[in-house]
Tab-separated table of C-alpha atoms in Angstrom:
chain	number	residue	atom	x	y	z
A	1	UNK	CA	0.000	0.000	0.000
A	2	UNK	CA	1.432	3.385	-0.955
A	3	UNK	CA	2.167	5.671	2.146
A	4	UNK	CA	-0.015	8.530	2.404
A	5	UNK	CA	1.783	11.977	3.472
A	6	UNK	CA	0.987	14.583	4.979
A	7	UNK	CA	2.355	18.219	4.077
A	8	UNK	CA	2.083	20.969	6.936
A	9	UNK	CA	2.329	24.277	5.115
A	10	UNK	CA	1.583	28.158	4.937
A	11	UNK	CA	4.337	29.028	6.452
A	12	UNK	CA	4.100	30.433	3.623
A	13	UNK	CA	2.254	29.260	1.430
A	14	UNK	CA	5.308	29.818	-1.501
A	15	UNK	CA	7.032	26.923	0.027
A	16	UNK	CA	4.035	24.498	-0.389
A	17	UNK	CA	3.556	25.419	-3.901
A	18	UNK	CA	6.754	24.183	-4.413
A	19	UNK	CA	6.426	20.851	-2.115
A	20	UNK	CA	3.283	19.459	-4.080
A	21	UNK	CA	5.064	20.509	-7.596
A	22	UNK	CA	8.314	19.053	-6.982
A	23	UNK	CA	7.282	15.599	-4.964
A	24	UNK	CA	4.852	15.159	-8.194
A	25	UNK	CA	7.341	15.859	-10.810
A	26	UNK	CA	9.983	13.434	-9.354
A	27	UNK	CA	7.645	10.592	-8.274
A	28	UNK	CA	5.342	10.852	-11.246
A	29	UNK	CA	8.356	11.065	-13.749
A	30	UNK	CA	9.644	7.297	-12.466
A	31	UNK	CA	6.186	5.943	-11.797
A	32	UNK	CA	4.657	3.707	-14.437
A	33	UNK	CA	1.620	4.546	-16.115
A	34	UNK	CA	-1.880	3.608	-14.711
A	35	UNK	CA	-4.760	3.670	-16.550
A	36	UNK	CA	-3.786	6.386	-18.727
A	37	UNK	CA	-1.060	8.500	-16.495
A	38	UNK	CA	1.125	7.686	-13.410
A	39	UNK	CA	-0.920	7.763	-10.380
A	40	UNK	CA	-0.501	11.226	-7.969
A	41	UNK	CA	1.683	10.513	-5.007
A	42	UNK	CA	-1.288	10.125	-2.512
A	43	UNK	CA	-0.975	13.347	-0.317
A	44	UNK	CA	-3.185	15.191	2.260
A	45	UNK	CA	-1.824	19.113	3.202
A	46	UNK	CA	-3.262	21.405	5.745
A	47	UNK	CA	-2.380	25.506	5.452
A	48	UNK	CA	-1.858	27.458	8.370
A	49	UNK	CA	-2.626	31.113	8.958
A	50	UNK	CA	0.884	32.650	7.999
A	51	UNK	CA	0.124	35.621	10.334
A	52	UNK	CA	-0.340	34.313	12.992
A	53	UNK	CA	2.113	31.812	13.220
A	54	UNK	CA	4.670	34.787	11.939
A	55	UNK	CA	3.276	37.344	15.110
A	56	UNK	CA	4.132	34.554	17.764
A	57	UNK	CA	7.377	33.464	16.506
A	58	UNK	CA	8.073	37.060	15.994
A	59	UNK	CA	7.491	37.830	19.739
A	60	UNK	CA	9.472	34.630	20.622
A	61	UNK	CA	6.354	33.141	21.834
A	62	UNK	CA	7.987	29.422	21.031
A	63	UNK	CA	5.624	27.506	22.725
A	64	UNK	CA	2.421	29.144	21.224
A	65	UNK	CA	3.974	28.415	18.110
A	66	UNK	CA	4.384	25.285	18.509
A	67	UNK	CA	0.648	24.392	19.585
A	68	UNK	CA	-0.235	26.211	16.758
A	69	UNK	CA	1.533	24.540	14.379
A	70	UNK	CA	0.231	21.072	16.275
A	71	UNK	CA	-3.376	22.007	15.321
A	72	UNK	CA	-2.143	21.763	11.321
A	73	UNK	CA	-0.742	18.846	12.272
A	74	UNK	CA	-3.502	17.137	14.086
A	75	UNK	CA	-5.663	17.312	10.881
A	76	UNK	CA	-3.189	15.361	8.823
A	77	UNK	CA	-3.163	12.637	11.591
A	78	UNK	CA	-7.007	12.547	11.184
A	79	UNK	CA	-6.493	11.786	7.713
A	80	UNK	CA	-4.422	8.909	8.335
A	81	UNK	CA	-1.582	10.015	6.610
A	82	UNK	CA	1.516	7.919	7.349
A	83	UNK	CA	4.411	10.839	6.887
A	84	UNK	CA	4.558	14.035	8.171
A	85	UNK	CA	6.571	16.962	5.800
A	86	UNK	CA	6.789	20.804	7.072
A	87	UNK	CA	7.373	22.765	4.191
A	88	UNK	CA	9.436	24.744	6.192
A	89	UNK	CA	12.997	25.301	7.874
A	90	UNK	CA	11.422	27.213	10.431
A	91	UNK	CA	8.438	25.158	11.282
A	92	UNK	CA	10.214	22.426	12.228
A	93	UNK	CA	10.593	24.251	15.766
A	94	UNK	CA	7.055	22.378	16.685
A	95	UNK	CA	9.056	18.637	16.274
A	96	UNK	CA	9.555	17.951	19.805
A	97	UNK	CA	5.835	18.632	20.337
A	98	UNK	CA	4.603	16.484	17.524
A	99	UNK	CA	6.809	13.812	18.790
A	100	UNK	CA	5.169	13.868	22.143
A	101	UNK	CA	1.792	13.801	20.744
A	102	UNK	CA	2.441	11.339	17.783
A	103	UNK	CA	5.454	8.866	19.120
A	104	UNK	CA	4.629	7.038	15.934
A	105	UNK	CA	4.051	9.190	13.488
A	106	UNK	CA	7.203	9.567	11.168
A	107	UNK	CA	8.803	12.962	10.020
A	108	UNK	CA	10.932	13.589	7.172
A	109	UNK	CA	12.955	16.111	8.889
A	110	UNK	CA	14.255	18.630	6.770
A	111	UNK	CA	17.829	18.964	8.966
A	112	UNK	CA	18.333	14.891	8.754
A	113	UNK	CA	17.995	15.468	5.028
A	114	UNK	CA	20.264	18.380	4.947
A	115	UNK	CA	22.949	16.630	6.898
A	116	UNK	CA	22.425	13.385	5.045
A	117	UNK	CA	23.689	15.476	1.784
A	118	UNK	CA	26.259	17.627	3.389
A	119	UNK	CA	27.958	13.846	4.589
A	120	UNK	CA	27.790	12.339	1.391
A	121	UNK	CA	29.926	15.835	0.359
A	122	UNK	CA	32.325	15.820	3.348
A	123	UNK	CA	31.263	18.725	5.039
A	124	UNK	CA	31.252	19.107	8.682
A	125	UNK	CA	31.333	22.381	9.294
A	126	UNK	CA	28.292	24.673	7.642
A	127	UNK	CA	26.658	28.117	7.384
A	128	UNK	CA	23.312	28.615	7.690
A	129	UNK	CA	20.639	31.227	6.548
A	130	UNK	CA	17.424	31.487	7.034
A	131	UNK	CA	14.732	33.140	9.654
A	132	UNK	CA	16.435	34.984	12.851
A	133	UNK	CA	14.417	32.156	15.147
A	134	UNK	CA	15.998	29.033	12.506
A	135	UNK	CA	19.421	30.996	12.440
A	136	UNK	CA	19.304	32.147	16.552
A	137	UNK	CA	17.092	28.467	18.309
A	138	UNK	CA	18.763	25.788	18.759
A	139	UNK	CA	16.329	23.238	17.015
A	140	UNK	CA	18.014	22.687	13.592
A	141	UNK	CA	21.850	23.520	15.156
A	142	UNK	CA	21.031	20.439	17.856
A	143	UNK	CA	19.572	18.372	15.276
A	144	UNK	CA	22.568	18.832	12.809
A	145	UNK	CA	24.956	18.495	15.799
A	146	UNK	CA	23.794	14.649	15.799
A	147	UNK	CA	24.784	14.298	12.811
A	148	UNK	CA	28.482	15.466	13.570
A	149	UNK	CA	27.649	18.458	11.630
A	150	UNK	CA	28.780	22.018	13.360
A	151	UNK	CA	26.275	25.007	12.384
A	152	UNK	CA	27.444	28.730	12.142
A	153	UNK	CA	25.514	31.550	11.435
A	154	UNK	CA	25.739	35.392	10.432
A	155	UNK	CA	27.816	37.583	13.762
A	156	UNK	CA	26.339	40.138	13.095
A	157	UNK	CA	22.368	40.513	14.446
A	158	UNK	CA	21.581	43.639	12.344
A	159	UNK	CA	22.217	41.099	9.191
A	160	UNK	CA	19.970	38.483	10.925
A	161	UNK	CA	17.675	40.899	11.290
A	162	UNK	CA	17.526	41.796	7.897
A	163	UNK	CA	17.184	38.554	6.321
A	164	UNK	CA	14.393	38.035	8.356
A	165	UNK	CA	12.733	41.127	6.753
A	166	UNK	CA	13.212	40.012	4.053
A	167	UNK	CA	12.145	36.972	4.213
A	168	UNK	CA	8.709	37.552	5.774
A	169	UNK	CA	8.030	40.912	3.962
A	170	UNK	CA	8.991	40.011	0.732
A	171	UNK	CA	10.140	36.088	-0.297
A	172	UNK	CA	6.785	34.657	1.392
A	173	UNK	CA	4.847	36.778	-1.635
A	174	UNK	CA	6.845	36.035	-4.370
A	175	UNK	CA	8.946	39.338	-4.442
A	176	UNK	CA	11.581	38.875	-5.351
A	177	UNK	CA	14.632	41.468	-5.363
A	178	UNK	CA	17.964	42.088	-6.743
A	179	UNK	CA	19.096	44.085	-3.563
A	180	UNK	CA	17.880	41.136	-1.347
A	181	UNK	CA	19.808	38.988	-3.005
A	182	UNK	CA	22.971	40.761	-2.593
A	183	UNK	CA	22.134	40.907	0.660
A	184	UNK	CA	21.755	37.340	1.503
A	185	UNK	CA	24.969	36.955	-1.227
A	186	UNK	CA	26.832	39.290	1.502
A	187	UNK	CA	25.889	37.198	4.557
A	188	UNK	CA	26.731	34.275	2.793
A	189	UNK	CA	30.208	35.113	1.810
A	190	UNK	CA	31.048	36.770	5.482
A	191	UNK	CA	30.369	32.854	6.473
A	192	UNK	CA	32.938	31.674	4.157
A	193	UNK	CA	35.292	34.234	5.720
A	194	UNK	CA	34.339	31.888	9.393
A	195	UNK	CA	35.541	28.917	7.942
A	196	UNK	CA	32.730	26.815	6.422
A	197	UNK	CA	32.917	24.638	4.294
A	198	UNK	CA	29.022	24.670	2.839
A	199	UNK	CA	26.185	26.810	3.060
A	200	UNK	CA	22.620	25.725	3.934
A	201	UNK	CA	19.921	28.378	2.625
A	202	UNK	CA	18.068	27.434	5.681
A	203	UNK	CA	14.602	29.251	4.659
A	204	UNK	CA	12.527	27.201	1.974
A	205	UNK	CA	12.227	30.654	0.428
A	206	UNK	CA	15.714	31.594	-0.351
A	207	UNK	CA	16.596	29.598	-2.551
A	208	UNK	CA	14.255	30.791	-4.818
A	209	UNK	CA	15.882	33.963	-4.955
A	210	UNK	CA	19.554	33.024	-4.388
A	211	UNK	CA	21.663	29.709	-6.942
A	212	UNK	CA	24.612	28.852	-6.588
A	213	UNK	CA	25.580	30.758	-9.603
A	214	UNK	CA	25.521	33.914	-7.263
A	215	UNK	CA	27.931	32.068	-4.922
A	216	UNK	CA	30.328	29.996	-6.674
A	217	UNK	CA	33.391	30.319	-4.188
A	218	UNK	CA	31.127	28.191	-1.696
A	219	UNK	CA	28.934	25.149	-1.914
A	220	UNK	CA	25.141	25.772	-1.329
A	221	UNK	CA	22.649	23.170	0.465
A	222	UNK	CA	19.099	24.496	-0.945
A	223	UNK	CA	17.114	22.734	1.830
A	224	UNK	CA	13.936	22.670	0.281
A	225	UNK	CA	15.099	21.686	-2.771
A	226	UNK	CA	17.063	18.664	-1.160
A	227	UNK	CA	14.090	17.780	1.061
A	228	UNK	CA	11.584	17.454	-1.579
A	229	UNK	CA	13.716	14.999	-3.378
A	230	UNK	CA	14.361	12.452	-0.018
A	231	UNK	CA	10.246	12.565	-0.205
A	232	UNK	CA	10.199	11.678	-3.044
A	233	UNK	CA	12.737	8.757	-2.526
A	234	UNK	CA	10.871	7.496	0.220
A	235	UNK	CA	7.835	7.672	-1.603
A	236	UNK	CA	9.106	5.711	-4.516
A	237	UNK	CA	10.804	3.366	-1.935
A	238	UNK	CA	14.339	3.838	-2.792
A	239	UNK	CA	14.893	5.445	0.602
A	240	UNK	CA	13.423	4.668	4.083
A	241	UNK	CA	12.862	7.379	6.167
A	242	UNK	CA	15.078	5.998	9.507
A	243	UNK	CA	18.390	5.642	6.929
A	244	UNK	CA	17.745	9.338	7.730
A	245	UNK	CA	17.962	9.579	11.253
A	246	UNK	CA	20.676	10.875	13.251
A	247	UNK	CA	23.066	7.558	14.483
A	248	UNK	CA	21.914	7.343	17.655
A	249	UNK	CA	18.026	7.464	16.549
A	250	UNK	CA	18.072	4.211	14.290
């Protein structure tokens, strides 16, 4: 029986465009033809209220987030699905919660996938980009760390600050500008100057604004990018999702 999954997303809603387009182009172009097409990956996905989940992890409010985010996820566990995706760096903040509601439920977790590709290249020590709360919290530095995998972000807070801007003012509507990009460009290269050896574009959003044509001193990791295509492994079975895990989790 095919497993069902679950996609938690409007956070924002840019990212889960791109999670049901990509997971359908990759499984549907190895699946064999049905009746008269490849069968759609089954999938359920739930959207979220970008604004408020934004205001509370805005004011640091973790733990509202969190339950928030839970909600989403409780309706995809009501429609049996077998998987759990957040199409989001940033959303994966609500994992430990899920876990303690759902012990069985299985997550793709974007930062196992991450670190899954940045072993297969070698790299142990990484930048990251993304929100201030995925670039400042702990939860995808920790999860990384079990990987052997040591994060490092942007010094300076002002820069932080800005990416967040610019993330949640203009990347989560599809705007999409040149002077952004040179400023995610800059914070990316002032990693390389900390000794990195990769960076992760930590915010499913960045990526679409910033290749590694704009950076081609240093390696990129485009998270989302990577994490839709270990779906779609898994979907297409050539992947299970505890090969995944972090050592000490399998």
């Amino acid at each position: 029986m095919s497993l069902k999954l679950g996609i938690l997303t409007g956070i924002s809603y840019v990212s889960g465009l791109d999670y049901y387009r990509g997971i359908h182009e990759r499984v549907l172009a190895e699946t064999q033809v049905g009746h008269l097409m490849p069968p759609n990956p089954p999938i359920t996905m739930v959207s979220v209220d970008c604004d408020e989940y934004a205001f509370h992890l805005t004011n640091k409010a973790f733990d509202q987030v969190a339950s928030f985010l839970l909600a989403g996820v409780d309706k995809l566990v009501v429609a049996d699905c077998d998987l759990l995706v957040i199409a989001s760096n940033t959303g994966h903040i609500c994992v430990p919660a899920v876990e303690t509601a759902y012990p069985d439920l299985d997550i793709v977790h974007i930062a196992d996938c991450s670190a899954h590709q940045l072993k297969q290249l070698g790299v142990s020590q990484v930048g990251l980009v993304g929100t201030q709360p995925t670039m400042e919290e702990s939860y995808l530095h920790d999860r990384l760390a079990l990987h052997g995998i040591t994060t490092v972000i942007p010094e300076d807070v002002g820069v932080r600050a800005e990416l967040y801007r610019i993330i949640y003012e203009e990347l989560s509507f599809n705007e999409f500008r040149p002077d952004s990009r040179a400023t995610i460009v800059d914070a990316i290269r002032s990693l390389a100057g900390q000794g990195v050896e990769a960076c992760i574009l930590g915010c499913t959003e960045i990526e679409l604004l910033v290749q590694q044509e704009h950076v081609p001193e240093l390696p990129l990791l485009a998270s989302a990018e990577t994490h839709i295509q270990f779906i779609a492994d898994i979907l297409l079975g050539k992947i299970q999702v505890d090969e995944l895990l972090p050592p000490e989790s399998t």
